[in-house]
Coordinates of C-alpha atoms in Angstrom, one line a residue:
Chain A
M1 CA 8.8 -40.4 -36.8
N2 CA 11.5 -39.4 -39.3
A3 CA 10.0 -38.4 -42.1
V4 CA 8.9 -35.6 -39.2
R5 CA 12.2 -35.4 -38.0
F6 CA 13.6 -34.7 -41.4
G7 CA 11.4 -31.7 -41.9
R8 CA 12.7 -30.0 -39.6
Y9 CA 16.2 -30.8 -40.2
A10 CA 15.3 -29.3 -43.9
L11 CA 13.6 -26.4 -42.3
N12 CA 16.3 -25.2 -39.7
G13 CA 18.3 -25.6 -42.8
A14 CA 17.0 -23.4 -44.8
A15 CA 16.7 -20.8 -42.1
G16 CA 20.0 -20.6 -41.2
L17 CA 21.4 -20.9 -45.2
S18 CA 18.9 -17.8 -44.9
L19 CA 20.0 -16.2 -42.3
G20 CA 23.8 -17.2 -43.1
F21 CA 23.5 -16.0 -46.6
I22 CA 21.8 -12.4 -45.2
L23 CA 24.8 -12.6 -42.5
L24 CA 27.3 -12.6 -45.0
P25 CA 27.6 -9.2 -46.5
L26 CA 27.5 -7.6 -42.9
I27 CA 30.7 -10.0 -41.6
F28 CA 32.5 -9.4 -44.4
V29 CA 32.5 -5.7 -44.4
T30 CA 34.0 -6.1 -40.1
W31 CA 36.2 -8.3 -41.5
L32 CA 38.1 -6.1 -44.0
A33 CA 37.1 -2.5 -41.9
F34 CA 40.0 -3.9 -39.8
F35 CA 42.5 -5.8 -42.4
R36 CA 46.0 -3.9 -42.1
Q37 CA 46.2 -3.3 -46.1
E38 CA 44.7 -0.5 -48.6
I39 CA 43.9 -2.7 -51.6
P40 CA 41.6 -5.3 -49.9
S41 CA 43.0 -8.8 -50.6
F42 CA 42.5 -11.9 -48.9
P43 CA 44.5 -13.3 -46.6
P44 CA 44.7 -9.9 -44.5
E45 CA 48.5 -9.1 -44.6
G46 CA 47.9 -7.9 -40.5
Y47 CA 45.2 -5.7 -38.5
S48 CA 44.5 -2.9 -37.5
L49 CA 42.5 0.4 -36.3
Q50 CA 43.8 2.7 -38.7
W51 CA 40.6 2.7 -41.0
F52 CA 38.4 3.7 -38.4
T53 CA 40.3 7.5 -38.0
A54 CA 40.7 7.7 -41.0
A55 CA 36.7 7.3 -41.8
A56 CA 36.5 10.3 -38.4
N57 CA 38.5 12.0 -40.5
N58 CA 37.2 12.1 -43.7
K59 CA 35.7 15.9 -44.7
P60 CA 33.2 14.2 -46.7
F61 CA 31.6 11.8 -44.5
I62 CA 31.3 13.6 -41.0
D63 CA 29.6 16.2 -43.4
G64 CA 27.5 13.5 -45.0
F65 CA 26.5 12.5 -41.7
V66 CA 25.1 15.4 -40.2
L67 CA 23.0 16.2 -43.2
S68 CA 21.6 12.3 -42.9
L69 CA 21.2 13.0 -39.1
E70 CA 18.9 15.8 -40.3
V71 CA 17.5 15.4 -43.1
A72 CA 16.6 11.7 -40.8
V73 CA 15.5 13.0 -38.7
V74 CA 13.8 15.7 -39.5
S75 CA 11.6 13.7 -42.0
T76 CA 10.8 11.5 -39.1
L77 CA 9.2 13.9 -37.2
I78 CA 7.3 15.3 -40.8
G79 CA 6.7 11.7 -41.3
L80 CA 4.5 11.2 -37.8
A81 CA 2.7 14.4 -38.4
L82 CA 1.1 13.9 -41.8
G83 CA 1.1 9.6 -42.0
V84 CA 0.0 9.7 -38.1
P85 CA -3.6 11.5 -39.2
A86 CA -3.5 10.2 -41.8
S87 CA -4.0 6.9 -40.0
L88 CA -6.5 7.6 -38.3
A89 CA -8.6 8.6 -40.8
L90 CA -8.0 5.4 -42.7
V91 CA -9.1 3.2 -39.9
R92 CA -12.3 5.3 -38.0
H93 CA -13.6 6.7 -40.5
R94 CA -15.4 5.3 -44.2
I95 CA -13.4 8.2 -46.5
P96 CA -13.9 7.8 -50.2
L97 CA -12.3 5.7 -51.4
G98 CA -9.8 4.7 -48.9
P99 CA -8.6 1.9 -49.7
G100 CA -7.4 3.6 -52.8
V101 CA -6.3 5.9 -50.2
S102 CA -4.2 3.7 -48.8
T103 CA -2.9 1.6 -51.2
L104 CA -1.2 5.5 -52.8
L105 CA 0.4 6.1 -49.2
L106 CA 2.1 3.4 -49.1
L107 CA 3.4 3.4 -52.5
P108 CA 6.7 4.8 -52.2
L109 CA 7.4 1.4 -50.1
V110 CA 7.3 -1.0 -53.6
M111 CA 8.3 2.3 -56.2
P112 CA 11.2 2.0 -56.9
G113 CA 13.7 3.9 -55.7
I114 CA 16.1 5.8 -59.6
V115 CA 11.8 5.9 -60.9
L116 CA 10.8 7.5 -57.3
G117 CA 13.5 10.4 -57.4
T118 CA 13.4 11.0 -61.1
A119 CA 9.5 11.8 -60.4
T120 CA 10.8 13.7 -57.6
Y121 CA 13.3 15.6 -59.5
V122 CA 11.3 16.5 -61.9
F123 CA 8.4 17.1 -59.7
Q124 CA 11.2 19.7 -58.4
I125 CA 11.9 21.2 -60.8
E126 CA 8.4 22.4 -62.7
V127 CA 7.5 23.8 -59.0
E128 CA 10.8 25.9 -59.1
I129 CA 9.8 26.9 -62.9
A130 CA 6.5 27.4 -62.1
T131 CA 7.1 29.4 -58.2
Q132 CA 10.8 30.6 -58.7
I133 CA 11.7 29.9 -55.0
P134 CA 14.2 27.7 -56.1
V135 CA 13.6 24.0 -54.9
M136 CA 15.9 21.7 -56.5
G137 CA 18.8 21.1 -54.4
S138 CA 17.7 22.5 -51.4
L139 CA 17.6 20.8 -47.9
G140 CA 13.6 21.4 -48.1
G141 CA 13.1 19.3 -51.3
L142 CA 15.3 16.7 -49.4
I143 CA 13.6 16.7 -46.6
A144 CA 10.2 16.5 -48.2
A145 CA 11.0 13.9 -50.4
H146 CA 12.7 12.0 -47.8
T147 CA 9.6 12.1 -45.9
L148 CA 7.5 10.5 -48.5
V149 CA 9.9 7.1 -47.7
V150 CA 9.3 7.7 -44.1
I151 CA 4.8 7.9 -44.1
P152 CA 4.8 4.7 -45.9
W153 CA 6.2 3.1 -43.1
V154 CA 3.9 5.2 -40.5
V155 CA 1.1 4.4 -42.1
R156 CA 1.3 0.5 -42.0
L157 CA 2.3 0.2 -38.2
V158 CA 0.5 3.4 -36.9
T159 CA -2.4 1.5 -38.8
A160 CA -1.7 -1.8 -37.3
S161 CA -1.9 0.0 -34.1
L162 CA -5.0 1.6 -34.4
A163 CA -6.9 -1.7 -35.6
G164 CA -6.9 -3.5 -32.1
F165 CA -7.5 -0.9 -30.6
D166 CA -10.4 -1.0 -27.6
R167 CA -12.4 2.5 -29.0
S168 CA -14.4 2.3 -25.6
I169 CA -11.1 3.5 -23.2
E170 CA -11.7 6.8 -25.7
E171 CA -15.4 6.6 -24.8
A172 CA -14.1 6.2 -20.9
A173 CA -12.1 9.4 -21.3
Q174 CA -14.4 11.6 -22.8
N175 CA -16.5 9.8 -20.0
L176 CA -14.4 11.0 -17.2
G177 CA -14.9 14.9 -18.4
A178 CA -11.1 14.6 -21.5
G179 CA -12.7 16.3 -24.8
P180 CA -11.1 15.0 -27.8
F181 CA -7.9 16.6 -27.7
T182 CA -7.2 15.7 -24.1
T183 CA -8.1 12.7 -24.7
F184 CA -6.1 11.7 -28.1
W185 CA -2.7 13.1 -26.1
R186 CA -3.4 11.0 -23.0
V187 CA -5.4 7.8 -24.6
T188 CA -5.1 7.2 -28.1
L189 CA -1.6 8.0 -28.4
P190 CA 0.3 6.4 -25.5
S191 CA -1.7 3.4 -26.4
I192 CA -0.2 2.7 -30.4
R193 CA 2.6 4.0 -28.4
P194 CA 4.9 0.6 -29.2
G195 CA 3.6 1.6 -33.2
L196 CA 5.0 5.4 -32.8
V197 CA 8.5 3.8 -31.9
A198 CA 9.0 1.8 -34.6
A199 CA 7.5 3.8 -37.4
A200 CA 9.9 6.5 -35.9
L201 CA 12.4 3.9 -35.9
F202 CA 12.1 2.0 -39.6
G203 CA 11.2 5.6 -40.9
F204 CA 14.6 7.0 -39.8
V205 CA 17.0 4.6 -40.7
T206 CA 15.2 4.1 -44.3
S207 CA 16.1 7.9 -44.9
F208 CA 19.0 7.7 -43.6
G209 CA 20.3 5.0 -46.3
N210 CA 18.4 6.2 -49.0
L211 CA 21.0 5.9 -51.7
E212 CA 19.0 5.7 -55.0
M213 CA 16.5 9.2 -54.6
S214 CA 18.7 11.5 -52.5
L215 CA 21.0 11.9 -55.6
F216 CA 18.8 13.3 -58.2
L217 CA 17.8 15.4 -55.1
V218 CA 21.5 16.5 -53.6
G219 CA 22.8 20.4 -53.9
P220 CA 26.3 21.0 -54.9
G221 CA 28.1 21.2 -51.2
R222 CA 25.4 19.0 -50.1
T223 CA 25.3 15.6 -49.9
T224 CA 24.1 12.8 -47.8
L225 CA 26.7 10.2 -46.1
P226 CA 25.2 6.9 -48.9
I227 CA 26.1 9.7 -51.7
A228 CA 29.2 10.1 -49.4
I229 CA 30.8 6.6 -49.5
L230 CA 29.7 6.3 -53.3
Q231 CA 31.6 9.6 -54.1
Y232 CA 34.8 8.0 -52.1
L233 CA 34.2 4.8 -54.3
E234 CA 35.1 5.9 -57.7
W235 CA 38.1 6.5 -55.9
K236 CA 39.6 4.7 -53.6
I237 CA 38.5 1.4 -52.7
D238 CA 41.0 0.9 -49.3
P239 CA 38.8 0.1 -46.0
T240 CA 37.8 3.1 -45.1
V241 CA 34.6 2.7 -46.5
A242 CA 34.2 -0.2 -44.3
A243 CA 34.8 1.4 -41.4
A244 CA 32.1 4.1 -42.0
S245 CA 29.9 1.5 -43.6
L246 CA 30.5 -0.5 -40.1
I247 CA 30.0 2.3 -37.3
Q248 CA 26.5 3.2 -38.9
I249 CA 25.8 -1.2 -38.6
V250 CA 27.0 -0.9 -34.8
L251 CA 25.0 2.9 -34.4
I252 CA 21.4 1.6 -35.9
G253 CA 21.9 -1.7 -34.2
A254 CA 22.4 -0.4 -31.0
A255 CA 19.0 1.2 -31.7
M256 CA 17.4 -1.0 -32.0
I257 CA 18.3 -3.0 -29.6
V258 CA 17.4 0.0 -26.8
T259 CA 13.8 0.9 -28.5
D260 CA 13.7 -2.7 -28.1
R261 CA 13.4 -3.0 -24.3
Y262 CA 10.6 -0.4 -24.4
V263 CA 8.7 -2.2 -27.7
K264 CA 8.5 -5.2 -28.4
L265 CA 9.4 -4.6 -32.5
S266 CA 8.8 -8.1 -32.8
R267 CA 4.6 -7.7 -31.8
V268 CA 4.4 -4.8 -33.6
V269 CA 6.5 -5.2 -37.6
Chain B
M1 CA -26.7 12.5 -6.7
A2 CA -30.0 13.8 -9.0
R3 CA -33.3 12.3 -11.2
L4 CA -33.0 12.0 -14.7
S5 CA -35.8 11.7 -17.5
I6 CA -35.8 11.2 -20.7
S7 CA -39.5 11.6 -23.1
H8 CA -40.1 10.9 -26.9
L9 CA -36.1 9.9 -26.6
K10 CA -36.0 8.3 -30.2
K11 CA -32.5 6.7 -32.3
T12 CA -33.4 6.3 -36.4
Y13 CA -30.4 4.9 -38.5
G14 CA -31.8 5.7 -41.7
D15 CA -35.1 3.8 -42.6
L16 CA -34.5 1.6 -38.7
S17 CA -35.6 3.0 -35.9
V18 CA -33.4 1.6 -33.1
V19 CA -35.2 3.4 -30.0
D20 CA -38.7 4.3 -30.3
D21 CA -40.7 7.3 -28.1
V22 CA -38.6 5.6 -25.0
D23 CA -40.1 7.9 -21.4
I24 CA -38.2 6.7 -18.7
A25 CA -38.1 8.7 -15.5
V26 CA -35.6 7.5 -12.6
E27 CA -36.1 9.3 -8.6
D28 CA -32.7 10.5 -7.2
G29 CA -31.5 7.5 -5.4
E30 CA -33.6 4.9 -7.3
F31 CA -31.5 1.5 -9.0
L32 CA -33.4 1.4 -12.6
V33 CA -32.1 -1.7 -14.5
L34 CA -32.7 -1.7 -18.7
L35 CA -33.8 -5.2 -19.4
G36 CA -34.5 -6.6 -22.8
P37 CA -33.5 -9.2 -25.6
S38 CA -30.0 -8.0 -27.2
G39 CA -30.9 -5.6 -30.3
C40 CA -33.9 -4.5 -27.6
G41 CA -32.4 -1.3 -28.1
K42 CA -31.4 -1.1 -24.2
T43 CA -27.8 -0.6 -24.5
T44 CA -28.5 2.6 -27.7
T45 CA -30.5 4.5 -24.6
L46 CA -28.0 4.0 -22.4
R47 CA -25.2 5.5 -24.9
M48 CA -27.3 8.3 -25.5
I49 CA -27.8 9.2 -21.8
A50 CA -23.6 9.1 -21.8
G51 CA -23.4 11.5 -24.9
F52 CA -21.9 9.2 -26.4
V53 CA -25.5 8.0 -29.6
P54 CA -27.3 11.6 -30.7
P55 CA -30.5 10.8 -30.6
S56 CA -32.6 11.4 -33.6
G57 CA -35.1 13.1 -31.0
G58 CA -36.4 13.6 -27.1
R59 CA -34.8 15.6 -24.3
I60 CA -32.4 13.7 -22.1
T61 CA -32.6 15.9 -18.4
I62 CA -30.3 15.6 -15.2
G63 CA -30.7 16.7 -12.1
E64 CA -32.0 20.7 -14.2
S65 CA -30.8 20.3 -16.8
D66 CA -31.0 19.1 -20.1
V67 CA -27.8 17.4 -21.5
T68 CA -29.4 16.3 -24.8
H69 CA -27.1 17.8 -27.2
L70 CA -23.9 18.2 -24.6
P71 CA -20.7 16.5 -25.3
P72 CA -20.2 13.0 -23.3
W73 CA -17.4 15.4 -21.2
K74 CA -20.2 17.6 -19.9
R75 CA -22.0 14.7 -18.2
H76 CA -21.2 13.7 -15.2
C77 CA -22.4 10.7 -15.9
G78 CA -19.6 8.2 -14.7
L79 CA -20.1 4.9 -16.6
V80 CA -18.6 1.6 -16.2
F81 CA -17.9 -0.7 -19.9
Q82 CA -18.7 -4.0 -20.2
S83 CA -15.3 -4.8 -21.0
Y84 CA -13.9 -1.9 -18.7
A85 CA -12.4 -0.1 -20.6
L86 CA -9.2 0.9 -18.0
F87 CA -6.6 2.9 -19.1
P88 CA -3.7 0.2 -19.7
H89 CA -1.3 2.3 -19.7
M90 CA -2.3 3.7 -16.3
T91 CA -1.3 2.5 -13.6
V92 CA -5.0 1.9 -11.1
A93 CA -4.4 5.3 -9.2
Q94 CA -3.3 7.4 -12.2
N95 CA -6.7 5.3 -14.1
V96 CA -8.9 6.0 -10.5
A97 CA -7.5 9.8 -10.5
F98 CA -8.1 10.9 -14.6
G99 CA -11.5 11.9 -14.0
L100 CA -10.1 14.4 -10.8
E101 CA -7.4 15.8 -12.8
M102 CA -9.9 16.1 -15.8
H103 CA -12.4 18.4 -13.5
K104 CA -9.7 20.3 -12.6
V105 CA -9.3 18.6 -8.1
P106 CA -6.0 20.3 -7.0
A107 CA -3.7 17.4 -6.6
A108 CA -3.8 17.1 -3.4
E109 CA -6.6 16.6 -3.4
R110 CA -7.1 13.4 -5.3
G111 CA -4.6 11.5 -3.3
P112 CA -7.7 11.4 -0.8
R113 CA -10.3 10.9 -2.9
V114 CA -9.0 7.7 -4.8
A115 CA -8.0 6.4 -1.7
E116 CA -11.9 6.8 -0.8
A117 CA -13.1 5.6 -3.7
M118 CA -10.7 2.7 -3.4
R119 CA -12.0 1.9 0.1
L120 CA -15.7 2.4 -1.1
V121 CA -14.8 -1.0 -3.8
Q122 CA -12.4 -2.5 -1.4
L123 CA -9.9 -3.1 -3.4
G124 CA -7.2 -1.5 -1.4
G125 CA -3.0 -2.5 -2.2
F126 CA -3.5 -2.0 -6.1
D127 CA -2.6 2.0 -6.5
E128 CA 0.6 0.9 -8.6
R129 CA -0.3 -2.3 -10.6
Y130 CA -1.1 -2.0 -14.2
P131 CA -4.4 -3.4 -15.6
R132 CA -3.0 -6.5 -17.1
Q133 CA -1.9 -7.6 -13.8
L134 CA -5.6 -7.9 -12.2
S135 CA -8.0 -10.3 -12.5
G136 CA -11.4 -9.6 -14.2
G137 CA -13.0 -9.1 -11.0
Q138 CA -10.2 -6.9 -9.8
Q139 CA -10.5 -4.9 -12.7
Q140 CA -14.1 -4.1 -13.1
R141 CA -13.8 -2.5 -9.4
V142 CA -11.5 -0.5 -11.1
A143 CA -13.8 0.4 -13.4
L144 CA -16.4 0.7 -10.5
A145 CA -14.2 3.2 -8.0
R146 CA -12.4 5.1 -11.3
A147 CA -16.6 5.9 -12.4
L148 CA -17.8 7.0 -8.9
A149 CA -14.5 8.7 -7.9
M150 CA -15.7 11.8 -10.0
Q151 CA -18.6 12.1 -7.1
P152 CA -21.2 11.2 -10.7
Q153 CA -24.7 13.1 -11.4
V154 CA -25.6 9.5 -12.0
L155 CA -24.5 6.1 -12.4
L156 CA -24.5 4.0 -16.0
L157 CA -23.8 0.4 -15.6
D158 CA -23.7 -1.7 -18.5
E159 CA -23.5 -4.9 -18.4
P160 CA -21.1 -4.6 -15.7
L161 CA -20.8 -8.2 -14.5
S162 CA -21.1 -9.9 -17.6
N163 CA -17.5 -10.8 -18.1
L164 CA -16.7 -12.2 -14.7
D165 CA -18.0 -15.9 -13.3
A166 CA -20.7 -16.8 -11.8
K167 CA -19.9 -17.6 -8.7
L168 CA -17.8 -14.3 -8.4
R169 CA -21.2 -12.0 -10.1
L170 CA -23.3 -13.2 -7.5
E171 CA -21.2 -11.7 -5.0
V172 CA -20.3 -8.2 -7.7
R173 CA -24.4 -8.6 -7.3
V174 CA -24.7 -7.5 -3.6
E175 CA -21.7 -5.6 -3.2
I176 CA -23.2 -3.3 -6.6
R177 CA -26.2 -2.9 -5.1
E178 CA -25.4 -1.3 -1.0
L179 CA -22.6 0.3 -2.8
Q180 CA -25.2 2.0 -5.0
R181 CA -27.7 1.5 -1.9
N182 CA -25.3 3.7 0.8
L183 CA -24.5 6.1 -1.6
G184 CA -27.3 7.2 -2.7
L185 CA -27.2 6.5 -6.2
T186 CA -28.8 7.8 -9.2
T187 CA -28.4 4.5 -11.5
I188 CA -28.5 2.7 -14.6
M189 CA -28.2 -0.9 -15.1
V190 CA -27.9 -2.3 -18.9
T191 CA -28.7 -6.0 -18.8
H192 CA -30.0 -9.3 -21.0
D193 CA -29.6 -11.7 -17.8
Q194 CA -32.9 -11.2 -16.1
E195 CA -31.9 -13.1 -13.2
E196 CA -30.1 -9.8 -12.4
A197 CA -32.2 -8.0 -13.2
L198 CA -34.9 -9.2 -10.6
T199 CA -32.5 -9.2 -7.6
M200 CA -31.1 -6.2 -8.1
A201 CA -33.6 -3.1 -9.0
D202 CA -35.9 -0.9 -8.1
R203 CA -37.7 -0.9 -10.2
L204 CA -37.3 -2.4 -14.1
V205 CA -37.4 -1.6 -17.6
V206 CA -38.4 -3.6 -20.4
M207 CA -37.6 -3.4 -23.4
E208 CA -38.4 -5.0 -27.3
K209 CA -38.0 -4.2 -30.4
G210 CA -36.3 -0.1 -29.5
K211 CA -39.7 -0.1 -26.7
V212 CA -40.1 -0.5 -23.8
R213 CA -42.8 -2.8 -23.4
Q214 CA -43.8 -2.2 -18.9
I215 CA -42.2 -0.4 -16.2
G216 CA -42.4 -1.6 -12.6
T217 CA -41.6 -3.2 -10.4
Q218 CA -40.4 -7.0 -10.3
R219 CA -43.9 -7.9 -8.7
E220 CA -46.1 -5.6 -10.9
L221 CA -44.6 -7.4 -13.3
Y222 CA -44.1 -11.3 -12.7
E223 CA -48.1 -10.8 -11.5
K224 CA -48.7 -8.2 -13.9
P225 CA -47.0 -8.7 -17.1
A226 CA -48.3 -5.4 -19.6
D227 CA -48.0 -7.8 -22.6
R228 CA -47.4 -11.2 -23.9
F229 CA -44.1 -10.1 -25.1
V230 CA -43.6 -9.0 -20.4
A231 CA -44.8 -12.3 -19.5
G232 CA -43.4 -15.0 -21.9
F233 CA -39.9 -12.6 -20.8
I234 CA -40.0 -12.4 -17.4
G235 CA -40.1 -15.6 -15.7
R236 CA -42.0 -18.2 -17.1
S237 CA -45.4 -18.1 -19.1
A238 CA -48.1 -21.3 -19.9
F239 CA -49.9 -20.1 -23.4
L240 CA -53.6 -21.0 -24.5
D241 CA -54.7 -19.2 -27.8
G242 CA -58.1 -18.7 -28.3
Q243 CA -60.6 -16.5 -28.2
V244 CA -63.3 -14.6 -25.4
T245 CA -66.7 -15.9 -25.9
A246 CA -68.3 -13.8 -23.7
P247 CA -67.1 -11.2 -20.3
G248 CA -65.3 -14.4 -18.4
R249 CA -65.3 -17.4 -20.4
F250 CA -62.8 -18.3 -22.9
R251 CA -62.8 -20.8 -25.5
T252 CA -59.5 -22.4 -26.5
A253 CA -58.2 -23.1 -29.8
G254 CA -59.1 -26.6 -29.0
G255 CA -62.4 -25.5 -27.9
R256 CA -61.9 -26.2 -24.0
E257 CA -64.3 -23.4 -22.2
I258 CA -62.0 -22.0 -19.4
A259 CA -63.0 -19.5 -16.7
C260 CA -61.3 -16.5 -16.7
A261 CA -62.0 -13.6 -14.3
D262 CA -59.7 -11.4 -17.2
A263 CA -61.4 -12.4 -19.9
K264 CA -63.5 -9.0 -20.5
T265 CA -64.3 -7.9 -24.5
A266 CA -65.0 -10.4 -26.4
G267 CA -62.2 -12.0 -29.0
P268 CA -59.4 -13.7 -29.9
G269 CA -56.8 -13.6 -27.7
T270 CA -54.2 -15.6 -26.1
L271 CA -54.3 -16.9 -22.5
A272 CA -51.1 -16.4 -20.0
L273 CA -51.0 -19.1 -16.8
R274 CA -47.8 -19.2 -14.8
P275 CA -46.7 -22.6 -14.2
E276 CA -47.2 -22.1 -10.1
R277 CA -51.2 -21.7 -10.4
I278 CA -51.6 -24.2 -11.7
A279 CA -52.9 -26.8 -9.3
V280 CA -52.0 -30.8 -9.6
G281 CA -54.3 -33.7 -8.8
G282 CA -55.9 -34.1 -5.2
E283 CA -55.3 -30.1 -5.5
A284 CA -57.8 -29.6 -8.2
Q285 CA -60.8 -30.7 -6.6
G286 CA -63.2 -27.9 -6.5
L287 CA -61.5 -25.3 -8.9
P288 CA -63.5 -23.8 -11.2
N289 CA -61.2 -24.7 -14.7
R290 CA -60.4 -28.2 -13.8
F291 CA -58.6 -30.3 -17.2
E292 CA -57.5 -34.5 -17.3
T293 CA -53.2 -34.9 -19.3
Q294 CA -51.5 -36.5 -20.2
V295 CA -48.0 -36.1 -18.7
V296 CA -45.0 -35.6 -22.0
H297 CA -41.7 -34.9 -20.2
A298 CA -41.0 -34.4 -16.6
S299 CA -37.6 -32.9 -14.9
Y300 CA -36.7 -33.9 -12.6
L301 CA -34.6 -30.3 -10.2
G302 CA -34.7 -30.9 -6.9
A303 CA -36.7 -28.2 -5.0
Q304 CA -39.1 -28.3 -7.8
L305 CA -40.4 -30.7 -11.0
D306 CA -40.9 -29.1 -14.2
V307 CA -43.7 -31.0 -16.2
Q308 CA -44.8 -30.9 -19.6
V309 CA -48.3 -32.1 -20.1
A310 CA -50.9 -31.9 -22.5
L311 CA -54.3 -30.3 -22.4
D312 CA -55.2 -31.8 -26.7
E313 CA -53.4 -32.9 -29.8
Q314 CA -51.7 -29.4 -29.9
E315 CA -52.3 -26.5 -26.3
R316 CA -49.0 -28.2 -24.1
M317 CA -48.7 -26.4 -20.9
L318 CA -45.7 -26.3 -17.9
L319 CA -46.7 -27.0 -14.7
Q320 CA -43.9 -26.5 -11.1
I321 CA -44.7 -29.1 -8.5
P322 CA -42.7 -28.1 -5.1
N323 CA -40.9 -31.4 -4.2
R324 CA -41.9 -33.0 -0.9
P325 CA -41.8 -35.9 0.4
G326 CA -42.8 -39.3 -0.8
L327 CA -43.7 -37.8 -4.2
T328 CA -44.3 -39.5 -6.6
E329 CA -42.2 -38.4 -10.1
P330 CA -44.8 -38.3 -13.1
R331 CA -43.2 -40.5 -15.9
P332 CA -44.4 -39.3 -19.9
G333 CA -48.0 -40.5 -20.9
D334 CA -49.7 -41.0 -17.2
T335 CA -52.4 -39.3 -17.2
M336 CA -52.6 -36.1 -15.4
T337 CA -55.5 -34.2 -13.8
I338 CA -54.6 -30.4 -13.6
G339 CA -56.6 -27.1 -12.3
W340 CA -56.6 -23.4 -11.8
A341 CA -58.8 -20.8 -10.4
A342 CA -60.4 -18.0 -12.0
D343 CA -58.3 -15.7 -10.9
A344 CA -55.6 -17.3 -12.4
G345 CA -55.1 -16.6 -15.5
L346 CA -54.5 -12.7 -18.0
V347 CA -55.9 -12.3 -21.3
Y348 CA -54.4 -10.9 -24.1
P349 CA -55.7 -9.8 -26.8
L350 CA -54.5 -10.2 -30.4
G351 CA -51.4 -7.8 -31.7
A352 CA -51.3 -6.2 -28.1

């Protein structure tokens, strides 16, 4: 009996410790964003909201935010358009080298960002040399690269949704007079909606927060928010960065809570 | 509603023949049941009719039109799936209206037709529910209503009752049959449940290993089984192996001589006897085939007793003795006289 109780305490303790470890930086960033003094030091001299104003008036941050948003939205949409058919093919058809293709599509998720960035950088230069089309540092090049990190999320979450999918409802639709396209649009897609929504959310967040790969690919005057923050940190360490980070955390958290109301994320991830 | 005819239908996967030269004609308004053990090809046949499995050969005709190569969405046959296959993201009303929408029925007409279909399956007030909020029996009704709403030419039922509990199954059987008869629906049902098949069908098709063994009414299948498989599959039979020695004479492997009107051509074969045709004790008096047997096992089943007797060391036979007041239950080891008439048994030559 005592051993069981001890085990439970130990387990709860370990879980609490891990949670604390994850939350600690968030708590400090949040706290720091409200410090009054410019050089972070403890204890704080007082509290203020000035750094939020500073972040909101920082042109590189605003431009970066807009660019990151654009890139994340477009690459998420392209990632879905490519990842959903790929998942369908992988789950539904015996394609040659199926497991290999599946691993390949998930690879960008486990590949170190620096490696991915270097590889994409070299590739884009080669493409530019070969075709004379300005790919390097272009918006298109950045979006293409970000699509690469969105695809694994789509493939992973959509194949999971499709694996538990009862094919007979598609047959029922066809039996009732629906052609293949109508069946896909009216029956298949709505049935895997939780997976799609989760894929879109995680793909978006991954793209929005991507730093390592983007570092190689941004061009002059075209900087994403994480890079803008990094560049700011090279010169200053005032809490503006903490305020900008907190705004991001709040936005992403809100997106997750809203999404969770419609599809239970814990069920698909 | 329409006639449906299947001729020389085949399905092979590589060397494996799943459906082999099947010929079936379903009359307008008839309820036909495909019956057979699992893997006999009955479901594949149904799926070929619905268009989900492309046939390897043969023709399927609904009414006047050859549908063999039409895609499923152009066949106008309503299929009720074993799993019901309701659309989980649509309400009951949306599910039932789906087929109407696909067939371009004007929106104003859909409402009344959905209501009519729901009335037919006796399920009112559930229009705005989602399938997951319904019981299995209710889901089954929605699946039926969905298939009926688009007024199909043929209704196909794939083991529609197998996911219902035993009591509900008995009720739904009668309801489906009544509905089918009132609407005059040409219907094909697939089942492995013999009792279900016997209670619902106008005619039955017994299939085994991809082939049609016999097509007929319940009485035809029970009283004149075409082969040994059907004799064993529909109802119960006692089988005695042996050979026909002369017209009207059958000798069992154990050497017993039996008078049998059905014994015609000499050669090895099997004699099949229905348990209720075998008389016991005093009733066996005067019958041409009369034997002393040993009781092996007796089970009391209420309305009847099932008794296993040994004709000799190898041959066992099953008897059914109707229960009545004062009946003494036979016990293992008892001696029992049994007998049957010359017209009671059917002989199946070996290999048939």
